[in-house]
Tab-separated table of C-alpha atoms and ligand atoms in Angstrom:
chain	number	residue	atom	x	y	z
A	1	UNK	CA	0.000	0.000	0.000
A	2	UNK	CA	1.205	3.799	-1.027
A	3	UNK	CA	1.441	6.394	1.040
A	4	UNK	CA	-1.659	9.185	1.156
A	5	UNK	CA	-0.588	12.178	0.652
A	6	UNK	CA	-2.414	14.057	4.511
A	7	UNK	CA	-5.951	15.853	3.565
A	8	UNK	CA	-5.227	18.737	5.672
A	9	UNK	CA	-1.775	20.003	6.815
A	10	UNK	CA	0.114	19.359	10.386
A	11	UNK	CA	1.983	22.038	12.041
A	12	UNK	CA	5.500	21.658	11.882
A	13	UNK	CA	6.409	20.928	15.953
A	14	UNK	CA	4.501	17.669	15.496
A	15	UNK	CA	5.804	16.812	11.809
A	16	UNK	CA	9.501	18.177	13.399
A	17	UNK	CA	8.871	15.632	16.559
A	18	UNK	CA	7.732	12.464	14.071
A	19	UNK	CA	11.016	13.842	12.142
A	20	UNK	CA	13.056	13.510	15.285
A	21	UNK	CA	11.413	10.083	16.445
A	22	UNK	CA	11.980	8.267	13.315
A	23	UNK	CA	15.649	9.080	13.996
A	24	UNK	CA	16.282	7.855	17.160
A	25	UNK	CA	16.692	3.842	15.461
A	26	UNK	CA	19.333	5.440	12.998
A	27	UNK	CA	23.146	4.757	13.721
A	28	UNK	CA	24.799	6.682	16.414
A	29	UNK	CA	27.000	9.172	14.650
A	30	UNK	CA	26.940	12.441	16.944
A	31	UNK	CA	28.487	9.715	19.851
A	32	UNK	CA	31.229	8.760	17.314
A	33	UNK	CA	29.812	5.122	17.046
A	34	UNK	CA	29.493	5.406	13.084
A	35	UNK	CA	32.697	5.475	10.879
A	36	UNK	CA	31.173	5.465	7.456
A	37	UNK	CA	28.603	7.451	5.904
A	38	UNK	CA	28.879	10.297	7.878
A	39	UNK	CA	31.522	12.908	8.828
A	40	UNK	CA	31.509	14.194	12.042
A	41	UNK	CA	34.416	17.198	12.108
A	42	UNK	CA	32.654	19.327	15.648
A	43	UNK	CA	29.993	21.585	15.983
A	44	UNK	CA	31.393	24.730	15.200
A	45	UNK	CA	31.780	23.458	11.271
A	46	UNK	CA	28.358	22.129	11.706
A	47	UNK	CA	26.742	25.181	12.715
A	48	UNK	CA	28.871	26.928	9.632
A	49	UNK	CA	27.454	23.774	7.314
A	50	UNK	CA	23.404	24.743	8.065
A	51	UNK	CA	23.822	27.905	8.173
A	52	UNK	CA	25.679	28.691	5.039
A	53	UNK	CA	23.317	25.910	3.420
A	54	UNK	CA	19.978	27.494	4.496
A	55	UNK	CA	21.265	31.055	3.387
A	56	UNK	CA	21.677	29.858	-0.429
A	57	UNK	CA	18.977	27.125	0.045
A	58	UNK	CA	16.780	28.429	-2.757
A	59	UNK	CA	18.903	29.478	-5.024
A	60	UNK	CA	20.044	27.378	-8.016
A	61	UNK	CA	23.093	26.620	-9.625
A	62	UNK	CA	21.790	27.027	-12.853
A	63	UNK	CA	21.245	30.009	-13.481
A	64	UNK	CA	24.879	31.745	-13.143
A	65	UNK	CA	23.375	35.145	-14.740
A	66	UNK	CA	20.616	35.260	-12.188
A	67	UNK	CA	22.847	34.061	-9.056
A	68	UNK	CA	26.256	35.629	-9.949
A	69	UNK	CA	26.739	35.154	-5.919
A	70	UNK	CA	26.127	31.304	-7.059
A	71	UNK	CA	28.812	31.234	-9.448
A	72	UNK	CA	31.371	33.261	-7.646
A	73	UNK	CA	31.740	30.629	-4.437
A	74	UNK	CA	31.911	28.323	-7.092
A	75	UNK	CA	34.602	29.583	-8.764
A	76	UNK	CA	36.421	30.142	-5.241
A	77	UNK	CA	36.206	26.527	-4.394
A	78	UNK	CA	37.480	25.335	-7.801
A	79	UNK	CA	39.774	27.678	-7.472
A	80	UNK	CA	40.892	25.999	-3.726
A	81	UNK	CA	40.149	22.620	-4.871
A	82	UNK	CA	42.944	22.976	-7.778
A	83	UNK	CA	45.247	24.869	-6.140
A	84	UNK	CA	45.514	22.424	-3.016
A	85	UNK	CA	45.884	19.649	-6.148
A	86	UNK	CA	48.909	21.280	-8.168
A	87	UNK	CA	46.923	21.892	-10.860
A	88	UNK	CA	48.531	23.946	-13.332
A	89	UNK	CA	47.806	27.446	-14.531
A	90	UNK	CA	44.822	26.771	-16.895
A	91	UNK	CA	42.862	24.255	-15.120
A	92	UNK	CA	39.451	23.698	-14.924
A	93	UNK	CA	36.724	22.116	-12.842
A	94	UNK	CA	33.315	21.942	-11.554
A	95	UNK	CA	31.550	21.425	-8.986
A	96	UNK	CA	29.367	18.340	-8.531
A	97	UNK	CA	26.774	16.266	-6.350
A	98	UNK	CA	29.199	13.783	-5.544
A	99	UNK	CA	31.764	11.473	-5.968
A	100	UNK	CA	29.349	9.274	-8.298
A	101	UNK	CA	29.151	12.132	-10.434
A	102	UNK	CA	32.228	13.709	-10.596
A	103	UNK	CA	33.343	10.164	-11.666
A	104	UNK	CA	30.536	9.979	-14.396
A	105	UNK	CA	31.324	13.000	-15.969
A	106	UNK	CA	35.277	12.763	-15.466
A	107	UNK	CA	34.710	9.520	-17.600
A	108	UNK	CA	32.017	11.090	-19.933
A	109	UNK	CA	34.463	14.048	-20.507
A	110	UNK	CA	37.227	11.030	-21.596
A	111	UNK	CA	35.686	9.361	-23.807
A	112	UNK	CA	34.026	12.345	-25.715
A	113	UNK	CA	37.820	13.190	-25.475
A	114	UNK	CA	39.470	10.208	-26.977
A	115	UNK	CA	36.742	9.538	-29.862
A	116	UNK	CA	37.288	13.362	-31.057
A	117	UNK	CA	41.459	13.550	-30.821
A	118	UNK	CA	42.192	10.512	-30.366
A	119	UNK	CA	39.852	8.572	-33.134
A	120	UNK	CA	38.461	6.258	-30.908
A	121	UNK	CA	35.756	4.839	-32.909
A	122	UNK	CA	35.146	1.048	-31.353
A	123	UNK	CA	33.861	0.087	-28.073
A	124	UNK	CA	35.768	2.356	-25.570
A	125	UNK	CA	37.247	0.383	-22.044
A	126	UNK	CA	38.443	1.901	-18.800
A	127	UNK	CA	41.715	-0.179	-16.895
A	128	UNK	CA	40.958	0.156	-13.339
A	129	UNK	CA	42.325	-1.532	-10.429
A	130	UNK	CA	40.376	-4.093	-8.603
A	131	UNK	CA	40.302	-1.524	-5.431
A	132	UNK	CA	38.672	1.038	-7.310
A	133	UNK	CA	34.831	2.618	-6.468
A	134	UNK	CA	31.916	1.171	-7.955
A	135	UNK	CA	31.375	4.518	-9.634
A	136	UNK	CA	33.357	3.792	-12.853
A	137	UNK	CA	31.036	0.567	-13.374
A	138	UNK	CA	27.917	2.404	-12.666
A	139	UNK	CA	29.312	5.489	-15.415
A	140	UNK	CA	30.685	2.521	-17.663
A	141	UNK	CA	27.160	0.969	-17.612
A	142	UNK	CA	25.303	4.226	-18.376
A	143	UNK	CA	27.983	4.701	-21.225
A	144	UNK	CA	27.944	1.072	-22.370
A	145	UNK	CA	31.385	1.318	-21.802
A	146	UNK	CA	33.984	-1.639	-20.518
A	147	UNK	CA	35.668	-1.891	-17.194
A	148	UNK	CA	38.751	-4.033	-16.949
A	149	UNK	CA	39.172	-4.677	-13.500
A	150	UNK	CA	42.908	-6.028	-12.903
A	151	UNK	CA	44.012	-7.380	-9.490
A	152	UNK	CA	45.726	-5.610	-7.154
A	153	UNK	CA	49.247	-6.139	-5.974
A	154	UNK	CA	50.466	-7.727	-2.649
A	155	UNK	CA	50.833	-4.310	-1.282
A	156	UNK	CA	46.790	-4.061	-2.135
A	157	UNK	CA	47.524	-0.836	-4.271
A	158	UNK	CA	47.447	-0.802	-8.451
A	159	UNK	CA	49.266	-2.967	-10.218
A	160	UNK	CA	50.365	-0.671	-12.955
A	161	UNK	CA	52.283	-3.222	-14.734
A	162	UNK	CA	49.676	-5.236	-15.362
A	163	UNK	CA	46.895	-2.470	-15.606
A	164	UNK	CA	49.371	-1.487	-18.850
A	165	UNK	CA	49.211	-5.167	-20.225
A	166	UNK	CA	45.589	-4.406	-20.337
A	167	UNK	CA	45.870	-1.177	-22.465
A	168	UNK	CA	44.802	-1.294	-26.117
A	169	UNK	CA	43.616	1.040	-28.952
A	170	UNK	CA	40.234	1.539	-27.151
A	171	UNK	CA	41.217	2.418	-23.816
A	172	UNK	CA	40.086	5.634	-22.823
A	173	UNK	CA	41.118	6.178	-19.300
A	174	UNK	CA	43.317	4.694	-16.381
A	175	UNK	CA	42.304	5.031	-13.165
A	176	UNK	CA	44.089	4.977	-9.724
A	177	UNK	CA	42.339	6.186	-6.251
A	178	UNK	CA	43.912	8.321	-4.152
A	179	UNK	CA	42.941	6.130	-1.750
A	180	UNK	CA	41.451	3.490	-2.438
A	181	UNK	CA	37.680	3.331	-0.258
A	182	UNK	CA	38.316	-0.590	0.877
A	183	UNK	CA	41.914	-0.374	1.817
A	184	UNK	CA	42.350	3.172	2.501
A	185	UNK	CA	45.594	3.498	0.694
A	186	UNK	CA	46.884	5.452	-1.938
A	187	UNK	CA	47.908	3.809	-5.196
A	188	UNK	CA	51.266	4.172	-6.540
A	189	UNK	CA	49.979	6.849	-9.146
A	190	UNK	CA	53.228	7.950	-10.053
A	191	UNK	CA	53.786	4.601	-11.818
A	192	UNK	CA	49.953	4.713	-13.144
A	193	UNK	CA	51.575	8.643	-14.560
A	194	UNK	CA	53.586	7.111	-16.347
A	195	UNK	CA	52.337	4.824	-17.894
A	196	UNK	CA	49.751	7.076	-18.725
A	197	UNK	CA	52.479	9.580	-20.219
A	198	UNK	CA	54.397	6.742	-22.303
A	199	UNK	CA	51.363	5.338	-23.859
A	200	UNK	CA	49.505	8.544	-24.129
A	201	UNK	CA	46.275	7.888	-21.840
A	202	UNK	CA	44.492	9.854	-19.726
A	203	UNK	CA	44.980	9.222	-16.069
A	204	UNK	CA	41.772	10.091	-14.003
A	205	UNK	CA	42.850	10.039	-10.004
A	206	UNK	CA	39.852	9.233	-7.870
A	207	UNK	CA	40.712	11.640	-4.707
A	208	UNK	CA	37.062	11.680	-3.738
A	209	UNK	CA	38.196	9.969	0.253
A	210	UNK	CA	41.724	11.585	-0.221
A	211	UNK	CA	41.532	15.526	-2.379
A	212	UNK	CA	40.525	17.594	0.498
A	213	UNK	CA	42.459	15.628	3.331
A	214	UNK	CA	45.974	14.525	2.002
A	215	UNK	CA	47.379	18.012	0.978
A	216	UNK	CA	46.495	18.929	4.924
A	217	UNK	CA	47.984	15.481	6.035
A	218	UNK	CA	51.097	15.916	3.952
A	219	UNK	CA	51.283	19.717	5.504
A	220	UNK	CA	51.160	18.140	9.112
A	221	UNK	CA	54.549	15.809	8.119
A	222	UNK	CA	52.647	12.763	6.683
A	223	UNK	CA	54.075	10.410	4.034
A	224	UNK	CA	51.775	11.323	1.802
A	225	UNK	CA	53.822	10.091	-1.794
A	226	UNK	CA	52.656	12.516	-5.110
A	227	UNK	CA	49.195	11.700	-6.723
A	228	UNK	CA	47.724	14.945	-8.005
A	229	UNK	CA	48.299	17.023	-11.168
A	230	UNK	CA	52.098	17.767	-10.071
A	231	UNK	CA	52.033	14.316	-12.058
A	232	UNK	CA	52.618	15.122	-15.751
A	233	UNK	CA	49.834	11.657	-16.887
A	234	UNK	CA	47.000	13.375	-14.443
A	235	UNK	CA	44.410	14.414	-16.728
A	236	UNK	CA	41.304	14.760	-13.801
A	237	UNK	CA	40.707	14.120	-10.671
A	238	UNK	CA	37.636	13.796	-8.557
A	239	UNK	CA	37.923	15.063	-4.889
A	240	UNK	CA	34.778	15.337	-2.971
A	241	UNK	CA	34.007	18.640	-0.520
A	242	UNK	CA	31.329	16.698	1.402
A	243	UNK	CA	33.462	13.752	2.409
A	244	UNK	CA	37.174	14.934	4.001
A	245	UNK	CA	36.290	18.631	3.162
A	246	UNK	CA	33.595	18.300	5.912
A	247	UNK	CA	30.942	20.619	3.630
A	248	UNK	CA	27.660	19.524	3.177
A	249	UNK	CA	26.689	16.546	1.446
A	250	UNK	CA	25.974	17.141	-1.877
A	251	UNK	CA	29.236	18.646	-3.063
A	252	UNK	CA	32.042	17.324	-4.674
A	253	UNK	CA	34.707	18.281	-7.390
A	254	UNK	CA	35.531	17.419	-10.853
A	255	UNK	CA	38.654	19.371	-12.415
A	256	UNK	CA	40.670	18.739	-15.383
A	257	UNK	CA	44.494	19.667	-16.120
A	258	UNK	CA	43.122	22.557	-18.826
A	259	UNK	CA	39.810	24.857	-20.119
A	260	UNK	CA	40.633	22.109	-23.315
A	261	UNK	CA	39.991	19.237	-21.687
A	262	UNK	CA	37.155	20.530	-19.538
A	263	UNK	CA	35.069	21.606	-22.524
A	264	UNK	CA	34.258	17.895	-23.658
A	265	UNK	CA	32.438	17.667	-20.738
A	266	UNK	CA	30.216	20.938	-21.005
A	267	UNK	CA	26.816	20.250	-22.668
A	268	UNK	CA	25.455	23.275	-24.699
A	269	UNK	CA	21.732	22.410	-26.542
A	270	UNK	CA	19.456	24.203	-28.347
A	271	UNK	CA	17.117	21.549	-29.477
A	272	UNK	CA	14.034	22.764	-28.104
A	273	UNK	CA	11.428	25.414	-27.660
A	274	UNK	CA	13.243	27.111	-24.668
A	275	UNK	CA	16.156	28.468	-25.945
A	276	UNK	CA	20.263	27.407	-25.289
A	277	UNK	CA	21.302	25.734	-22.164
A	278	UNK	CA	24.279	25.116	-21.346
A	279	UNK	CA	25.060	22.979	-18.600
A	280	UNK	CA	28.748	21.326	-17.016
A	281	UNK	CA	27.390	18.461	-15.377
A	282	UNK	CA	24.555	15.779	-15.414
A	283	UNK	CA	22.415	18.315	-13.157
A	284	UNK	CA	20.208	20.626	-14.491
A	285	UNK	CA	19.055	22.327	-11.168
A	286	UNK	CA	22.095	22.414	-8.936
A	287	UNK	CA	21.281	23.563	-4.985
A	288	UNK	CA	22.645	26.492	-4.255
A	289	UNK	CA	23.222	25.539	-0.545
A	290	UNK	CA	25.424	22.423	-1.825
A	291	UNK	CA	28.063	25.187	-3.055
A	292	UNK	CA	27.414	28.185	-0.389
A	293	UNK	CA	27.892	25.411	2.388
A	294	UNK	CA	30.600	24.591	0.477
A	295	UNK	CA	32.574	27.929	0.152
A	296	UNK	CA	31.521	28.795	4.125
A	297	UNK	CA	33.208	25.394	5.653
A	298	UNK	CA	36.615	25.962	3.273
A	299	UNK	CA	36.580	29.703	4.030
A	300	UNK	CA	35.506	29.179	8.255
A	301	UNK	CA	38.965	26.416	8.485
A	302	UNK	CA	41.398	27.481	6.394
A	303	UNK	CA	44.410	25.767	5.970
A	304	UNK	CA	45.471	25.894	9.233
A	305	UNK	CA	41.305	24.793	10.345
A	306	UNK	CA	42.042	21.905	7.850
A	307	UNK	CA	44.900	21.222	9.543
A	308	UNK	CA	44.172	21.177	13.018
A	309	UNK	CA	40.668	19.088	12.176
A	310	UNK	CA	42.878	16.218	10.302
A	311	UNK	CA	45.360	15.722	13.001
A	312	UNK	CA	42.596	14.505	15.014
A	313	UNK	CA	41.803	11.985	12.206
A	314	UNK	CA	44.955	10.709	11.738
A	315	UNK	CA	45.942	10.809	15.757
A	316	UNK	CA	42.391	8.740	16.188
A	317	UNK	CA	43.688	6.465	13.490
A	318	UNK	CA	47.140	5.751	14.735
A	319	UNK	CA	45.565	5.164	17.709
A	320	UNK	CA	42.857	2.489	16.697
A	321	UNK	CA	45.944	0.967	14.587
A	322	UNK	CA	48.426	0.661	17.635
A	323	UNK	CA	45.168	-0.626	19.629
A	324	UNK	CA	43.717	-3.467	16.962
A	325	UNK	CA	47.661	-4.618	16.638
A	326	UNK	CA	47.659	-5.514	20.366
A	327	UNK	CA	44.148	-7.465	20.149
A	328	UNK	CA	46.102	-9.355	17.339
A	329	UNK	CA	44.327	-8.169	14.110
A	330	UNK	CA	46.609	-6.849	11.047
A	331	UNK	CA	46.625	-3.560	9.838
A	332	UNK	CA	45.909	-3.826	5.708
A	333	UNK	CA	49.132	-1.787	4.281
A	334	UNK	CA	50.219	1.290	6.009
A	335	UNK	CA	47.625	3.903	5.667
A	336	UNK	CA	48.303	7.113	5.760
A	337	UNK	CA	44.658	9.517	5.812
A	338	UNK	CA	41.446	8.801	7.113
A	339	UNK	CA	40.390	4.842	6.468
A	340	UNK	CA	41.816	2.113	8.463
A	341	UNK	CA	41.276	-1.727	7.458
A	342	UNK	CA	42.308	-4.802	9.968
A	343	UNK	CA	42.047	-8.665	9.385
A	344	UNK	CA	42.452	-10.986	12.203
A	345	UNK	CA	44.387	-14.566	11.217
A	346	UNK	CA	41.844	-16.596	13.217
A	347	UNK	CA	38.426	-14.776	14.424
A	348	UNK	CA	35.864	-14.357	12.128
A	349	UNK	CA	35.990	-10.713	11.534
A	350	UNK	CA	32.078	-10.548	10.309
A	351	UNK	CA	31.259	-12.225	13.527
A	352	UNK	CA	33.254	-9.353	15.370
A	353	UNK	CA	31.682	-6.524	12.775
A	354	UNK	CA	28.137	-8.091	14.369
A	355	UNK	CA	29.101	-7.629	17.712
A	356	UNK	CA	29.977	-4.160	17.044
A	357	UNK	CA	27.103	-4.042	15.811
A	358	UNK	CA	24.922	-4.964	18.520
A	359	UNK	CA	26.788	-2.412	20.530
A	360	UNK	CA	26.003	0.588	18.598
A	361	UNK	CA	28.767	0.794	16.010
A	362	UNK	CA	28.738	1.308	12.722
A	363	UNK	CA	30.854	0.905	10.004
A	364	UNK	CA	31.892	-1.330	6.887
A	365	UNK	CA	33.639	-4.702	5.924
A	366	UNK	CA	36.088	-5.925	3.327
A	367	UNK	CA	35.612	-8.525	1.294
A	368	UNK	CA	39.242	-9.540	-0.257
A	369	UNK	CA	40.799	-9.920	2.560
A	370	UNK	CA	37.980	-10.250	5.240
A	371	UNK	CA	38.786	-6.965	7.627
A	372	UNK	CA	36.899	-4.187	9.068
A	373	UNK	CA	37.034	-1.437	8.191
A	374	UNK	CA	36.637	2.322	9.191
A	375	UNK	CA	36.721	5.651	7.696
A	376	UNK	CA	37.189	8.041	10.896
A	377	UNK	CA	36.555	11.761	11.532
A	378	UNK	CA	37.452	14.554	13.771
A	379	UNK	CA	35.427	13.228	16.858
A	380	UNK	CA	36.502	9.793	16.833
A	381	UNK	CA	39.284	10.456	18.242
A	382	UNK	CA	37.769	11.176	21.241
A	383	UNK	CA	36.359	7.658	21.181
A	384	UNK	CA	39.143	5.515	20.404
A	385	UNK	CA	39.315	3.832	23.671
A	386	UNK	CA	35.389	3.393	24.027
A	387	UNK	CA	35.933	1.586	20.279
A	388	UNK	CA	39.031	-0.351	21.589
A	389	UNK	CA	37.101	-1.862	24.652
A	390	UNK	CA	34.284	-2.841	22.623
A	391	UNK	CA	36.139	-4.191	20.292
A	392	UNK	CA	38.533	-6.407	23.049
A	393	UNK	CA	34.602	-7.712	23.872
A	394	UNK	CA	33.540	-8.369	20.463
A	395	UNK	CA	36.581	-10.113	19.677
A	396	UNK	CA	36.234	-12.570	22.744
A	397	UNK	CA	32.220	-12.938	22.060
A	398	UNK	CA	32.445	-13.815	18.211
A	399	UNK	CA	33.768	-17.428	18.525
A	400	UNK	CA	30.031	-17.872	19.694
A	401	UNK	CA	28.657	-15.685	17.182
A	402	UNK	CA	26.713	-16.840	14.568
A	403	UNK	CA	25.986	-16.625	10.985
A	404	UNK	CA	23.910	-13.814	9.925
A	405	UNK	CA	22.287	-13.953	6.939
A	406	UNK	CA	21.536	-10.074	6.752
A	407	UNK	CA	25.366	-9.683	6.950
A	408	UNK	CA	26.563	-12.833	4.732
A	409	UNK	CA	24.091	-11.908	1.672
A	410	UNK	CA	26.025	-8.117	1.488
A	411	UNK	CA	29.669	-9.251	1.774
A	412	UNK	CA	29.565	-12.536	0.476
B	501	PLP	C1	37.070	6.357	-3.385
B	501	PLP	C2	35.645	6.766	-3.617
B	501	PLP	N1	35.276	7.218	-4.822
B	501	PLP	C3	34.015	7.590	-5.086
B	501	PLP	C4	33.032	7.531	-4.123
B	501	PLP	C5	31.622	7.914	-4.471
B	501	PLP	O1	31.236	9.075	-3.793
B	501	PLP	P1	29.701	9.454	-3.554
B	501	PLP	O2	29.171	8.463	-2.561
B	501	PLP	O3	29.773	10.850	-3.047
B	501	PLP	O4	28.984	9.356	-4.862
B	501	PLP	C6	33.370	7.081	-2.843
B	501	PLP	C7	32.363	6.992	-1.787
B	501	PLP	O5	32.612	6.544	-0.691
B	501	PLP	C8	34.705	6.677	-2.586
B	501	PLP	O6	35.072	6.208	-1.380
């Protein structure tokens, strides 16, 4: 049965309470007991977040002649977004919805690239390691477009060797993550450069986890190795604002190493009664809070904001990694950002995940090898112990766990 639309209207205290009610079953993020999802960077960037969001609410991306204000803090965040990237004088980018469609268009704007200079006339394939986002197969199916998924190495990052082998006539991008979601690492993208430079390919870096939190990382001492546009085979890159740039969801980036490249992925029409439209990305209607959120959260932290909010991430990271070695589990690779992933050589690590689970945490799995997984924020590392008990517990109760099949039918 549907839904009925009300016959009369409720005030909004009661539809606010229902609002508020319905919530109360959802995961646990403002305690810190949810490390996917959501990104919890502190109140003060929250307050910023609705604010700035509800000030521009109304307004619309589309129209850049009507909101000039619109286009302006878009232009400013680009502008951040590829300076913090290396990109060189003469980039270009947009912004986006998300990392799903910065992806779709980064691989949209490559293959209207490579059948126009490069003569790409038969079925066009992307080489992609096995690590990387689900995005390029949903853009690749909406394109009919090939994936080739090749393994990844020991080390869990691109195998750029072998994602070469793969190459032919028809390949129209190469793809490395910067990091990867499931393993949290970076991929060696210098190699993937240059391959990318020797055999003439584009190179699109998936920075969506990594753009807005690796330049602050590598600022605070990290090993952060290069895998931006300083790297001569980078052609785009897809960094999202609403993940590690702690803006509000709906905002990502999509920039491209010149105005040349960039202009494959414009649409301009005409082909109807209402005139031309010319628009950069799938949207038509693009929320105006998404960017004015957006430009408030980069302009409220600055670099040294950015700074001071990742060092909690990466403190509450080392910490969880130091902590999960002593319970016995294995750290996957050395990470160096936000995501963390640990395998255990005996315990079932979907029986621990359930445990968690029952006590109010959150998170995701891996697959390839079994580990958990976490992608933290700012406030969990005021949690780290409170996650470290629990997990001590879980551990010890999941030899008597048993099989789930909620659990077993989405990572099996
Ligand atoms: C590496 C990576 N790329 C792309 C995406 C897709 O981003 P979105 O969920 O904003 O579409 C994600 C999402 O987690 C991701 O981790």
């Amino acid at each position: 049965m549907h839904t009925k639309m009300p016959a009369t209207g409720k005030p909004w205290n009661e539809l606010k309470a229902a609002m508020i009610e319905r919530g109360s079953g959802d995961a646990k993020w403002r305690e810190g007991k949810t490390a996917v999802y959501v990104f919890n960077a502190g109140e003060d960037v929250a307050a910023v977040q609705k604010e700035a969001y509800t000030l521009y609410m109304s307004e619309n991306g589309l129209g850049p002649m009507a909101f000039p204000s619109l286009k302006q803090m878009e232009d400013e965040v680009i502008g951040m977004g590829l300076s913090l990237l290396h990109a060189p004088e003469g980039a270009r980018g947009t912004m986006t919805s998300g990392g799903t469609d910065s992806i779709t268009m980064a691989v949209k704007t490559a293959r209207d690239f490579a059948r126009a200079e490069r003569g790409v006339t038969g079925q066009p394939n992307l080489v992609a390691p096995f690590s990387a986002h689900p995005a390029f197969d949903k853009a690749a199916a909406l394109m009919e477009l090939e994936v080739r998924r090749i393994p990844v190495g020991d080390d869990l990052l691109a195998d750029a060797a072998a994602m070469a082998a793969a190459v032919d006539d028809n390949t129209i991008m190469l793809v490395g993550s910067a990091p990867s979601f499931p393993y949290g690492l970076i991929d060696n993208i210098g190699a993937l450069s240059d391959v990318a430079v020797e055999r003439k390919l584009w190179l699109h870096v998936d920075a969506c986890v990594g753009g807005y939190i690796a330049p602050f990382v590598r600022m605070n001492g990290g090993d952060v190795p290069p895998f931006d546009f300083e790297l001569p085979g980078v052609q785009s890159m897809s960094a999202d604002l609403h993940k590690y740039g702690y803006c509000a969801k709906g905002a990502s980036t999509v920039l491209y190493r010149s105005e040349a490249l960039h202009q494959y992925m414009v649409f301009d029409s005409e082909n109807w009664p209402g005139g031309r439209m010319v628009t950069p990305t799938l949207a038509g209607t693009r929320p105006g809070g998404a960017i004015s959120a957006a430009w408030a959260v980069m302009n409220f932290l600055g670099v040294e904001g950015y700074r001071g909010k990742h060092k909690l991430v990466t403190d509450a990271r080392e910490k969880i990694e130091l902590g999960v070695k002593k319970l016995g589990f294995e750290v996957l690779g050395q990470p160096q950002l936000g995501i963390v992933a640990f395998s255990h050589p005996t315990a079932d690590v979907f029986a621990v995940y359930r445990q968690m689970y029952r006590k109010g945490w959150f998170a995701s799995l891996t697959t390839q090898p079994k580990a958990l997984h976490l992608m933290l924020s700012p406030y969990h590392n005021e949690v780290t112990e409170t996650y470290l008990a629990d997990l001590a517990v879980a551990l010890e109760a999941s030899a008597a766990d048993k099989k789930d099949e909620k659990f077993e039918a989405r990572y099996s």
